[in-house]
């Protein structure tokens, strides 16, 4: 098997030469996976919203460490809830059967929620950013890969936006030195956390 054949497995499939045939395929694709996407968005909306309990628990547990950022976390969570709610409503309308619109709606919500999690990650002090919000980034990627039935090109473009943003966020959040936690525990920080998080995220996205 030649290298070009191997690389072909990773490239998005080319559109049909016939425009009418391509439109028929996209119409059939959106109709076939409409129920999957509707169910996925409902699950995503429920999961995103219920995580406010996670936010509330850790904000109160880590008082006063997170007091100064708690309002920003709740606002970010609310924005994500509104976005997912609107996307869910649109997918239950006729827009859900138009693949171009469905793709924009779904991928837009994925990107927004991911960026909101990056924002929460960036404002929460170390090591709680990695403990509480890093895993959320992976959950969004799992959700995008496994449930939303997005086409290959859309997934590649989404990753091309989100992965560099993640690496930049990890780098800007890098702290060198020793962190003293409320419970008296000290945590030595260096580039390890940034590189470990970056490597895992890149390998996860590549898989």
CSV table of C-alpha atoms in Angstrom, one decimal:
chain,number,residue,atom,x,y,z
A,1,UNK,CA,0.0,0.0,0.0
A,2,UNK,CA,1.4,3.3,-1.0
A,3,UNK,CA,1.9,6.4,1.2
A,4,UNK,CA,-0.8,8.3,-0.8
A,5,UNK,CA,-3.3,5.5,-0.1
A,6,UNK,CA,-2.5,5.6,3.6
A,7,UNK,CA,-2.9,9.4,3.7
A,8,UNK,CA,-6.1,9.1,1.8
A,9,UNK,CA,-7.7,7.5,4.9
A,10,UNK,CA,-7.2,10.7,6.8
A,11,UNK,CA,-8.3,13.2,4.1
A,12,UNK,CA,-11.9,14.4,3.9
A,13,UNK,CA,-13.8,12.7,1.1
A,14,UNK,CA,-14.2,14.8,-2.0
A,15,UNK,CA,-17.6,16.1,-3.0
A,16,UNK,CA,-19.5,14.3,-5.8
A,17,UNK,CA,-18.7,15.7,-9.2
A,18,UNK,CA,-22.4,16.2,-9.8
A,19,UNK,CA,-23.7,19.1,-7.8
A,20,UNK,CA,-27.2,17.7,-7.7
A,21,UNK,CA,-26.0,14.4,-6.4
A,22,UNK,CA,-23.9,16.2,-3.7
A,23,UNK,CA,-27.0,18.1,-2.6
A,24,UNK,CA,-29.0,14.9,-2.5
A,25,UNK,CA,-26.4,13.2,-0.4
A,26,UNK,CA,-26.2,16.1,2.1
A,27,UNK,CA,-30.0,16.2,2.4
A,28,UNK,CA,-30.1,12.5,3.0
A,29,UNK,CA,-27.2,12.7,5.5
A,30,UNK,CA,-28.9,15.5,7.6
A,31,UNK,CA,-32.2,13.6,7.6
A,32,UNK,CA,-30.6,10.3,8.5
A,33,UNK,CA,-28.7,11.7,11.5
A,34,UNK,CA,-31.3,14.2,12.6
A,35,UNK,CA,-32.6,12.2,15.6
A,36,UNK,CA,-29.0,11.4,16.6
A,37,UNK,CA,-28.1,15.1,16.7
A,38,UNK,CA,-31.3,16.1,18.5
A,39,UNK,CA,-30.7,13.5,21.2
A,40,UNK,CA,-27.0,14.5,21.4
A,41,UNK,CA,-27.8,18.2,21.9
A,42,UNK,CA,-30.4,17.4,24.6
A,43,UNK,CA,-27.8,15.2,26.4
A,44,UNK,CA,-25.2,17.9,25.9
A,45,UNK,CA,-27.5,20.6,27.2
A,46,UNK,CA,-28.3,18.6,30.3
A,47,UNK,CA,-24.7,17.7,30.9
A,48,UNK,CA,-23.4,21.3,30.5
A,49,UNK,CA,-26.2,22.7,32.7
A,50,UNK,CA,-25.8,20.1,35.5
A,51,UNK,CA,-22.1,20.9,35.8
A,52,UNK,CA,-23.2,24.1,37.5
A,53,UNK,CA,-23.5,21.9,40.6
A,54,UNK,CA,-19.9,21.0,40.1
A,55,UNK,CA,-19.0,24.7,39.8
A,56,UNK,CA,-21.0,25.6,42.9
A,57,UNK,CA,-19.5,22.7,45.0
A,58,UNK,CA,-15.9,23.6,44.3
A,59,UNK,CA,-16.4,27.3,44.5
A,60,UNK,CA,-17.9,26.9,48.0
A,61,UNK,CA,-15.4,24.2,49.0
A,62,UNK,CA,-12.4,26.4,48.0
A,63,UNK,CA,-13.7,29.7,49.5
A,64,UNK,CA,-12.1,32.2,49.4
A,65,UNK,CA,-9.7,30.9,46.7
A,66,UNK,CA,-12.4,31.1,44.0
A,67,UNK,CA,-14.5,33.9,45.3
A,68,UNK,CA,-13.1,36.5,43.0
A,69,UNK,CA,-13.8,34.4,39.9
A,70,UNK,CA,-17.1,32.7,40.8
A,71,UNK,CA,-19.4,35.2,39.1
A,72,UNK,CA,-17.4,34.8,35.8
A,73,UNK,CA,-17.7,31.1,36.0
A,74,UNK,CA,-21.4,31.2,36.4
A,75,UNK,CA,-21.8,33.7,33.6
A,76,UNK,CA,-19.7,31.5,31.3
A,77,UNK,CA,-21.8,28.5,32.2
A,78,UNK,CA,-25.0,30.5,31.5
A,79,UNK,CA,-23.8,31.6,28.1
A,80,UNK,CA,-23.1,28.0,27.2
A,81,UNK,CA,-26.5,27.0,28.4
A,82,UNK,CA,-28.2,29.6,26.3
A,83,UNK,CA,-26.1,28.7,23.2
A,84,UNK,CA,-26.9,25.0,23.6
A,85,UNK,CA,-30.6,25.7,24.2
A,86,UNK,CA,-30.8,27.8,21.0
A,87,UNK,CA,-28.9,25.1,19.0
A,88,UNK,CA,-31.3,22.4,20.3
A,89,UNK,CA,-34.4,24.5,19.4
A,90,UNK,CA,-33.0,25.1,15.9
A,91,UNK,CA,-32.3,21.4,15.4
A,92,UNK,CA,-35.9,20.6,16.2
A,93,UNK,CA,-37.0,23.0,13.5
A,94,UNK,CA,-36.7,22.6,9.8
A,95,UNK,CA,-33.1,23.9,10.0
A,96,UNK,CA,-32.0,20.5,11.2
A,97,UNK,CA,-32.7,19.0,7.8
A,98,UNK,CA,-30.4,21.5,6.0
A,99,UNK,CA,-26.9,20.1,6.4
A,100,UNK,CA,-25.1,23.4,5.9
A,101,UNK,CA,-27.1,25.2,8.6
A,102,UNK,CA,-27.0,22.2,10.9
A,103,UNK,CA,-23.2,22.0,10.6
A,104,UNK,CA,-22.8,25.7,11.4
A,105,UNK,CA,-25.2,25.5,14.4
A,106,UNK,CA,-23.7,22.4,15.9
A,107,UNK,CA,-20.0,23.2,15.3
A,108,UNK,CA,-20.6,26.8,16.5
A,109,UNK,CA,-22.0,25.5,19.8
A,110,UNK,CA,-19.1,23.1,20.2
A,111,UNK,CA,-16.6,25.8,19.6
A,112,UNK,CA,-18.3,28.3,22.0
A,113,UNK,CA,-18.6,25.8,24.8
A,114,UNK,CA,-15.0,24.7,24.4
A,115,UNK,CA,-13.8,28.3,24.4
A,116,UNK,CA,-15.9,29.0,27.5
A,117,UNK,CA,-14.2,26.1,29.2
A,118,UNK,CA,-10.9,27.5,28.2
A,119,UNK,CA,-11.9,30.8,29.7
A,120,UNK,CA,-12.9,29.1,33.0
A,121,UNK,CA,-9.6,27.2,32.9
A,122,UNK,CA,-7.7,30.4,32.4
A,123,UNK,CA,-9.3,32.3,35.3
A,124,UNK,CA,-9.2,29.5,37.9
A,125,UNK,CA,-5.8,29.4,39.8
A,126,UNK,CA,-3.5,26.4,39.6
A,127,UNK,CA,-3.9,23.5,40.3
A,128,UNK,CA,-7.7,23.8,40.4
A,129,UNK,CA,-7.7,24.7,36.6
A,130,UNK,CA,-6.3,21.3,35.7
A,131,UNK,CA,-8.3,19.4,38.4
A,132,UNK,CA,-11.7,20.8,37.6
A,133,UNK,CA,-11.8,22.2,34.1
A,134,UNK,CA,-9.2,20.4,31.9
A,135,UNK,CA,-11.4,17.3,31.8
A,136,UNK,CA,-14.2,19.4,30.4
A,137,UNK,CA,-12.2,20.1,27.3
A,138,UNK,CA,-11.8,16.4,26.7
A,139,UNK,CA,-15.5,15.8,27.3
A,140,UNK,CA,-16.4,18.4,24.6
A,141,UNK,CA,-14.1,16.6,22.1
A,142,UNK,CA,-15.6,13.2,23.0
A,143,UNK,CA,-19.0,14.7,22.4
A,144,UNK,CA,-18.0,16.2,19.1
A,145,UNK,CA,-16.3,13.0,17.8
A,146,UNK,CA,-18.9,10.5,19.0
A,147,UNK,CA,-22.4,12.0,19.1
A,148,UNK,CA,-22.9,14.9,16.7
A,149,UNK,CA,-22.3,13.1,13.4
A,150,UNK,CA,-20.2,16.0,12.0
A,151,UNK,CA,-18.4,15.4,8.7
A,152,UNK,CA,-14.7,15.0,8.5
A,153,UNK,CA,-13.9,18.4,7.1
A,154,UNK,CA,-15.9,20.1,9.8
A,155,UNK,CA,-14.1,18.2,12.5
A,156,UNK,CA,-10.7,19.0,11.1
A,157,UNK,CA,-11.5,22.7,10.8
A,158,UNK,CA,-12.9,22.8,14.4
A,159,UNK,CA,-9.8,21.1,15.7
A,160,UNK,CA,-7.6,23.5,13.7
A,161,UNK,CA,-9.2,26.3,15.7
A,162,UNK,CA,-9.6,24.7,19.1
A,163,UNK,CA,-6.3,22.9,19.6
A,164,UNK,CA,-4.0,25.9,19.0
A,165,UNK,CA,-6.2,27.9,21.3
A,166,UNK,CA,-5.8,25.2,23.9
A,167,UNK,CA,-2.0,25.1,23.6
A,168,UNK,CA,-1.9,28.9,23.9
A,169,UNK,CA,-4.1,28.9,26.9
A,170,UNK,CA,-2.0,26.2,28.6
A,171,UNK,CA,1.2,28.2,27.9
A,172,UNK,CA,-0.3,31.5,29.2
A,173,UNK,CA,-1.4,29.7,32.4
A,174,UNK,CA,2.0,28.2,33.0
A,175,UNK,CA,3.3,29.0,36.5
A,176,UNK,CA,6.8,28.3,37.7
A,177,UNK,CA,7.5,28.0,41.4
A,178,UNK,CA,5.7,26.5,44.4
A,179,UNK,CA,2.0,26.9,45.1
A,180,UNK,CA,0.7,26.9,48.7
A,181,UNK,CA,-2.8,25.5,48.9
A,182,UNK,CA,-5.4,26.3,51.6
A,183,UNK,CA,-4.9,23.0,53.3
A,184,UNK,CA,-1.2,23.5,53.8
A,185,UNK,CA,-0.2,21.3,50.9
A,186,UNK,CA,2.5,22.7,48.6
A,187,UNK,CA,2.6,21.9,44.9
A,188,UNK,CA,5.8,22.4,42.8
A,189,UNK,CA,4.9,23.8,39.4
A,190,UNK,CA,7.0,23.7,36.3
A,191,UNK,CA,6.5,23.1,32.6
A,192,UNK,CA,5.5,19.6,33.2
A,193,UNK,CA,1.8,20.3,33.7
A,194,UNK,CA,1.6,22.4,30.5
A,195,UNK,CA,3.4,19.9,28.4
A,196,UNK,CA,1.5,16.9,29.8
A,197,UNK,CA,-1.8,18.6,29.2
A,198,UNK,CA,-0.7,19.6,25.7
A,199,UNK,CA,0.6,16.2,24.8
A,200,UNK,CA,-2.5,14.4,26.0
A,201,UNK,CA,-4.9,16.8,24.3
A,202,UNK,CA,-2.9,16.5,21.0
A,203,UNK,CA,-2.8,12.7,21.1
A,204,UNK,CA,-6.5,12.6,22.0
A,205,UNK,CA,-7.5,14.9,19.1
A,206,UNK,CA,-5.3,12.9,16.7
A,207,UNK,CA,-7.0,9.6,17.7
